[in-house]
Amino acid sequence: MNLVELTQYTSNEERAEEYLREQGILKTYHDCPYCHGARINRVRRAKFKCYTCNREWGVRRGSILEGLRVPFTKFLMAIKLFEIDTSVREAAKQLGLAYNTVYNLHSLTRNAIFAADGSTTSFSGEIEVDESYFGGRRKGKRGRGAAGKVPVFGILERGGKVTVEVVSDVQSETLLELAIKKVKRGSLIYTDKFRSYNGLVSYGFKHRRIDHGKKFANGKVYINGIEGFWSFAKERLLKYHGVDADKFPLYLKELEYRYNHRDRDLFDDLIQLLVGYNRVAYTE
Ligand SMILES: [Zn+2]
């Protein structure tokens, strides 16, 4: 849904609420959540009432919106601003909301992405595998094992998706275990000369290596795809001016998600993710 289409739902609270209810982000009760009496009705602006037990509940009950005070219209606009990658500061200004409120909304969306984790997908065909280092203050020692940096392992299917994951180290065991878990046997894996990738063949993969020292790409033997993802990720992370180490995996999954959904309608996808997150967070 583009910005113009979205405006039909953000003109007033009723319309926005209706949309959120239709999508399943707001939970619709067909009977009373306390006594299961069927005689329920809307009372006042934001309440429902049961005429059997006389109890009332809010329109946001049972949804991720329950703890949020932000109007439904602004909630939808915040998702749009997240989609187009607006900073928290700028989104707060555009929405007339406090920085922390928007920060919490963006975190909610990011958590929904993380919880849905698309990386369980199996990869096959022509695969590029590589590791890279994120964070750290200065460039420091080049290459593998650079101090203070977080190693990330990535798998990319040519013409398909990417999956990335923070790893404790770049030992052969660690990296091969992930490759074995996620890539179908018999697939052709391209790597560079790093010795941790020795042994792929003995696990039933075909393996070709590229030597960066000699030539960047040799026919089909290249890992430009995964390296393209590393540049994409690093450039975007720069915008955040450094992410807390404990939040880094969340941001990394967001980038994986954005990369894998680059040709899709991100707004609609995010709404569906939030519906799924709703289901996880609220199982009444
Ligand atoms: Zn009741």
Short mmCIF file of N, CA, C and O in Angstrom, two decimals, residues 179-249:
data_model
loop_
_atom_site.label_atom_id
_atom_site.label_comp_id
_atom_site.label_asym_id
_atom_site.label_seq_id
_atom_site.Cartn_x
_atom_site.Cartn_y
_atom_site.Cartn_z
N ALA A 179 26.02 -23.79 7.66
CA ALA A 179 25.84 -24.10 6.24
C ALA A 179 25.09 -25.42 6.08
O ALA A 179 24.17 -25.53 5.27
N ILE A 180 25.46 -26.41 6.90
CA ILE A 180 24.82 -27.72 6.82
C ILE A 180 23.35 -27.63 7.17
O ILE A 180 22.48 -28.26 6.55
N LYS A 181 23.06 -26.78 8.17
CA LYS A 181 21.68 -26.63 8.64
C LYS A 181 20.78 -25.97 7.59
O LYS A 181 19.62 -26.28 7.46
N LYS A 182 21.36 -25.03 6.84
CA LYS A 182 20.51 -24.19 5.98
C LYS A 182 20.58 -24.49 4.48
O LYS A 182 19.71 -24.08 3.74
N VAL A 183 21.66 -25.13 4.05
CA VAL A 183 21.82 -25.35 2.61
C VAL A 183 21.60 -26.82 2.27
O VAL A 183 22.11 -27.71 2.95
N LYS A 184 20.83 -27.04 1.21
CA LYS A 184 20.56 -28.41 0.76
C LYS A 184 21.84 -29.07 0.26
O LYS A 184 22.60 -28.46 -0.49
N ARG A 185 22.05 -30.31 0.64
CA ARG A 185 23.22 -31.07 0.16
C ARG A 185 23.19 -31.13 -1.37
O ARG A 185 22.12 -31.22 -1.95
N GLY A 186 24.37 -31.15 -1.95
CA GLY A 186 24.43 -31.21 -3.41
C GLY A 186 24.48 -29.83 -4.04
O GLY A 186 24.77 -29.70 -5.22
N SER A 187 24.17 -28.80 -3.25
CA SER A 187 24.23 -27.44 -3.79
C SER A 187 25.68 -27.05 -4.05
O SER A 187 26.60 -27.59 -3.45
N LEU A 188 25.82 -26.09 -4.96
CA LEU A 188 27.17 -25.59 -5.28
C LEU A 188 27.44 -24.34 -4.44
O LEU A 188 26.73 -23.34 -4.55
N ILE A 189 28.45 -24.42 -3.60
CA ILE A 189 28.76 -23.29 -2.70
C ILE A 189 30.04 -22.58 -3.15
O ILE A 189 31.08 -23.20 -3.35
N TYR A 190 29.91 -21.26 -3.29
CA TYR A 190 31.07 -20.43 -3.60
C TYR A 190 31.54 -19.73 -2.33
O TYR A 190 30.72 -19.18 -1.59
N THR A 191 32.84 -19.77 -2.09
CA THR A 191 33.41 -19.04 -0.95
C THR A 191 34.71 -18.40 -1.41
O THR A 191 35.16 -18.63 -2.54
N ASP A 192 35.32 -17.63 -0.51
CA ASP A 192 36.69 -17.19 -0.80
C ASP A 192 37.66 -18.23 -0.24
O ASP A 192 37.26 -19.34 0.09
N LYS A 193 38.91 -17.83 -0.07
CA LYS A 193 39.94 -18.82 0.29
C LYS A 193 40.02 -19.13 1.79
O LYS A 193 40.87 -19.91 2.21
N PHE A 194 39.20 -18.48 2.59
CA PHE A 194 39.27 -18.65 4.04
C PHE A 194 39.24 -20.14 4.42
O PHE A 194 38.39 -20.89 3.96
N ARG A 195 40.17 -20.54 5.29
CA ARG A 195 40.33 -21.97 5.53
C ARG A 195 39.19 -22.60 6.32
O ARG A 195 39.02 -23.82 6.31
N SER A 196 38.37 -21.79 7.01
CA SER A 196 37.23 -22.36 7.73
C SER A 196 36.25 -23.06 6.79
O SER A 196 35.42 -23.84 7.23
N TYR A 197 36.36 -22.74 5.49
CA TYR A 197 35.42 -23.37 4.55
C TYR A 197 35.95 -24.68 4.01
O TYR A 197 35.27 -25.35 3.22
N ASN A 198 37.15 -25.07 4.44
CA ASN A 198 37.66 -26.39 4.06
C ASN A 198 36.68 -27.43 4.61
O ASN A 198 36.17 -27.27 5.70
N GLY A 199 36.45 -28.45 3.85
CA GLY A 199 35.61 -29.52 4.39
C GLY A 199 34.17 -29.50 3.90
O GLY A 199 33.41 -30.41 4.20
N LEU A 200 33.80 -28.46 3.16
CA LEU A 200 32.43 -28.41 2.65
C LEU A 200 32.14 -29.64 1.77
O LEU A 200 31.04 -30.20 1.82
N VAL A 201 33.13 -30.02 1.00
CA VAL A 201 32.95 -31.14 0.08
C VAL A 201 32.64 -32.43 0.84
O VAL A 201 31.77 -33.21 0.45
N SER A 202 33.32 -32.61 1.98
CA SER A 202 33.10 -33.85 2.73
C SER A 202 31.69 -33.91 3.34
O SER A 202 31.24 -34.96 3.76
N TYR A 203 31.00 -32.77 3.39
CA TYR A 203 29.61 -32.78 3.86
C TYR A 203 28.60 -32.88 2.72
O TYR A 203 27.40 -32.68 2.90
N GLY A 204 29.11 -33.12 1.51
CA GLY A 204 28.19 -33.37 0.40
C GLY A 204 27.85 -32.15 -0.43
O GLY A 204 26.89 -32.15 -1.19
N PHE A 205 28.63 -31.08 -0.28
CA PHE A 205 28.41 -29.91 -1.12
C PHE A 205 29.44 -29.88 -2.24
O PHE A 205 30.54 -30.42 -2.10
N LYS A 206 29.08 -29.22 -3.34
CA LYS A 206 30.09 -28.89 -4.34
C LYS A 206 30.69 -27.55 -3.90
O LYS A 206 29.96 -26.70 -3.37
N HIS A 207 31.97 -27.36 -4.11
CA HIS A 207 32.63 -26.18 -3.55
C HIS A 207 33.59 -25.54 -4.56
O HIS A 207 34.45 -26.22 -5.11
N ARG A 208 33.40 -24.24 -4.83
CA ARG A 208 34.34 -23.49 -5.67
C ARG A 208 34.83 -22.28 -4.89
O ARG A 208 34.05 -21.64 -4.19
N ARG A 209 36.11 -21.96 -5.06
CA ARG A 209 36.68 -20.83 -4.32
C ARG A 209 37.15 -19.72 -5.23
O ARG A 209 37.63 -19.97 -6.33
N ILE A 210 37.03 -18.51 -4.72
CA ILE A 210 37.56 -17.37 -5.43
C ILE A 210 38.72 -16.81 -4.61
O ILE A 210 38.63 -16.66 -3.40
N ASP A 211 39.81 -16.52 -5.30
CA ASP A 211 40.97 -15.93 -4.64
C ASP A 211 40.97 -14.43 -4.92
O ASP A 211 41.32 -14.00 -6.02
N HIS A 212 40.58 -13.65 -3.91
CA HIS A 212 40.50 -12.20 -4.09
C HIS A 212 41.84 -11.58 -4.45
O HIS A 212 41.92 -10.56 -5.10
N GLY A 213 42.91 -12.23 -3.96
CA GLY A 213 44.24 -11.70 -4.21
C GLY A 213 44.58 -11.69 -5.69
O GLY A 213 45.30 -10.83 -6.17
N LYS A 214 44.02 -12.64 -6.41
CA LYS A 214 44.38 -12.77 -7.82
C LYS A 214 43.41 -12.03 -8.73
O LYS A 214 43.75 -11.11 -9.43
N LYS A 215 42.19 -12.43 -8.65
CA LYS A 215 41.22 -11.85 -9.58
C LYS A 215 39.91 -11.71 -8.84
O LYS A 215 39.56 -12.56 -8.02
N PHE A 216 39.17 -10.65 -9.08
CA PHE A 216 37.95 -10.46 -8.31
C PHE A 216 36.90 -11.50 -8.67
O PHE A 216 36.31 -12.13 -7.82
N ALA A 217 36.69 -11.69 -9.93
CA ALA A 217 35.71 -12.69 -10.32
C ALA A 217 36.24 -13.50 -11.49
O ALA A 217 36.81 -12.97 -12.43
N ASN A 218 36.05 -14.80 -11.38
CA ASN A 218 36.54 -15.70 -12.40
C ASN A 218 35.34 -16.46 -12.96
O ASN A 218 34.91 -17.44 -12.41
N GLY A 219 34.77 -15.96 -14.05
CA GLY A 219 33.58 -16.58 -14.61
C GLY A 219 32.44 -16.51 -13.61
O GLY A 219 32.09 -15.45 -13.12
N LYS A 220 31.90 -17.67 -13.27
CA LYS A 220 30.81 -17.70 -12.29
C LYS A 220 31.33 -17.82 -10.86
O LYS A 220 30.55 -17.85 -9.91
N VAL A 221 32.65 -17.93 -10.75
CA VAL A 221 33.22 -18.09 -9.42
C VAL A 221 33.44 -16.73 -8.77
O VAL A 221 34.50 -16.12 -8.90
N TYR A 222 32.42 -16.23 -8.11
CA TYR A 222 32.50 -14.94 -7.42
C TYR A 222 31.56 -14.96 -6.23
O TYR A 222 30.68 -15.84 -6.15
N ILE A 223 31.74 -14.04 -5.33
CA ILE A 223 30.79 -13.91 -4.21
C ILE A 223 30.31 -12.46 -4.13
O ILE A 223 30.13 -11.90 -3.05
N ASN A 224 30.09 -11.88 -5.30
CA ASN A 224 29.64 -10.48 -5.35
C ASN A 224 28.26 -10.27 -4.74
O ASN A 224 27.93 -9.19 -4.27
N GLY A 225 27.45 -11.32 -4.78
CA GLY A 225 26.09 -11.21 -4.24
C GLY A 225 26.11 -10.95 -2.75
O GLY A 225 25.55 -9.95 -2.27
N ILE A 226 26.78 -11.82 -2.01
CA ILE A 226 26.82 -11.66 -0.55
C ILE A 226 27.63 -10.42 -0.17
O ILE A 226 27.30 -9.71 0.77
N GLU A 227 28.65 -10.11 -0.96
CA GLU A 227 29.42 -8.90 -0.67
C GLU A 227 28.58 -7.65 -0.92
O GLU A 227 28.73 -6.65 -0.22
N GLY A 228 27.68 -7.74 -1.88
CA GLY A 228 26.74 -6.64 -2.11
C GLY A 228 25.85 -6.44 -0.89
O GLY A 228 25.55 -5.32 -0.50
N PHE A 229 25.44 -7.57 -0.29
CA PHE A 229 24.62 -7.45 0.91
C PHE A 229 25.40 -6.80 2.05
O PHE A 229 24.88 -5.95 2.77
N TRP A 230 26.66 -7.18 2.21
CA TRP A 230 27.47 -6.57 3.29
C TRP A 230 27.56 -5.05 3.11
O TRP A 230 27.42 -4.30 4.08
N SER A 231 27.77 -4.60 1.89
CA SER A 231 27.85 -3.14 1.67
C SER A 231 26.52 -2.47 1.98
O SER A 231 26.47 -1.43 2.62
N PHE A 232 25.44 -3.10 1.49
CA PHE A 232 24.10 -2.59 1.75
C PHE A 232 23.86 -2.45 3.26
O PHE A 232 23.42 -1.42 3.75
N ALA A 233 24.21 -3.51 4.00
CA ALA A 233 23.97 -3.52 5.44
C ALA A 233 24.83 -2.48 6.16
O ALA A 233 24.35 -1.75 7.03
N LYS A 234 26.08 -2.39 5.77
CA LYS A 234 26.98 -1.46 6.48
C LYS A 234 26.62 -0.01 6.22
O LYS A 234 26.67 0.82 7.12
N GLU A 235 26.24 0.26 5.00
CA GLU A 235 25.84 1.62 4.65
C GLU A 235 24.62 2.04 5.48
O GLU A 235 24.55 3.14 6.01
N ARG A 236 23.67 1.13 5.59
CA ARG A 236 22.46 1.47 6.34
C ARG A 236 22.71 1.59 7.83
O ARG A 236 22.14 2.44 8.50
N LEU A 237 23.57 0.73 8.35
CA LEU A 237 23.85 0.79 9.79
C LEU A 237 24.56 2.08 10.17
O LEU A 237 24.43 2.56 11.29
N LEU A 238 25.29 2.66 9.24
CA LEU A 238 25.96 3.94 9.49
C LEU A 238 24.96 5.01 9.90
O LEU A 238 25.23 5.86 10.74
N LYS A 239 23.77 4.91 9.29
CA LYS A 239 22.72 5.89 9.59
C LYS A 239 22.31 5.90 11.05
O LYS A 239 21.82 6.89 11.57
N TYR A 240 22.46 4.76 11.70
CA TYR A 240 22.04 4.66 13.10
C TYR A 240 23.12 5.14 14.06
O TYR A 240 22.93 5.13 15.26
N HIS A 241 24.25 5.55 13.52
CA HIS A 241 25.36 6.05 14.33
C HIS A 241 25.73 5.08 15.43
O HIS A 241 25.84 5.44 16.61
N GLY A 242 25.86 3.85 15.06
CA GLY A 242 26.25 2.86 16.06
C GLY A 242 25.04 2.31 16.79
O GLY A 242 24.24 3.04 17.34
N VAL A 243 24.92 1.01 16.75
CA VAL A 243 23.79 0.32 17.38
C VAL A 243 24.33 -0.41 18.59
O VAL A 243 25.43 -0.94 18.56
N ASP A 244 23.56 -0.42 19.70
CA ASP A 244 23.97 -1.17 20.88
C ASP A 244 24.23 -2.62 20.51
O ASP A 244 23.48 -3.19 19.72
N ALA A 245 25.24 -3.19 21.14
CA ALA A 245 25.61 -4.57 20.82
C ALA A 245 24.43 -5.53 21.02
O ALA A 245 24.21 -6.42 20.20
N ASP A 246 23.64 -5.30 22.07
CA ASP A 246 22.54 -6.23 22.33
C ASP A 246 21.38 -6.04 21.34
O ASP A 246 20.56 -6.94 21.16
N LYS A 247 21.32 -4.89 20.69
CA LYS A 247 20.26 -4.64 19.71
C LYS A 247 20.70 -5.02 18.29
O LYS A 247 19.88 -5.11 17.38
N PHE A 248 22.00 -5.23 18.12
CA PHE A 248 22.53 -5.47 16.78
C PHE A 248 21.84 -6.61 16.02
O PHE A 248 21.49 -6.44 14.84
N PRO A 249 21.60 -7.77 16.66
CA PRO A 249 20.92 -8.86 15.93
C PRO A 249 19.55 -8.45 15.40
O PRO A 249 19.14 -8.90 14.33
#
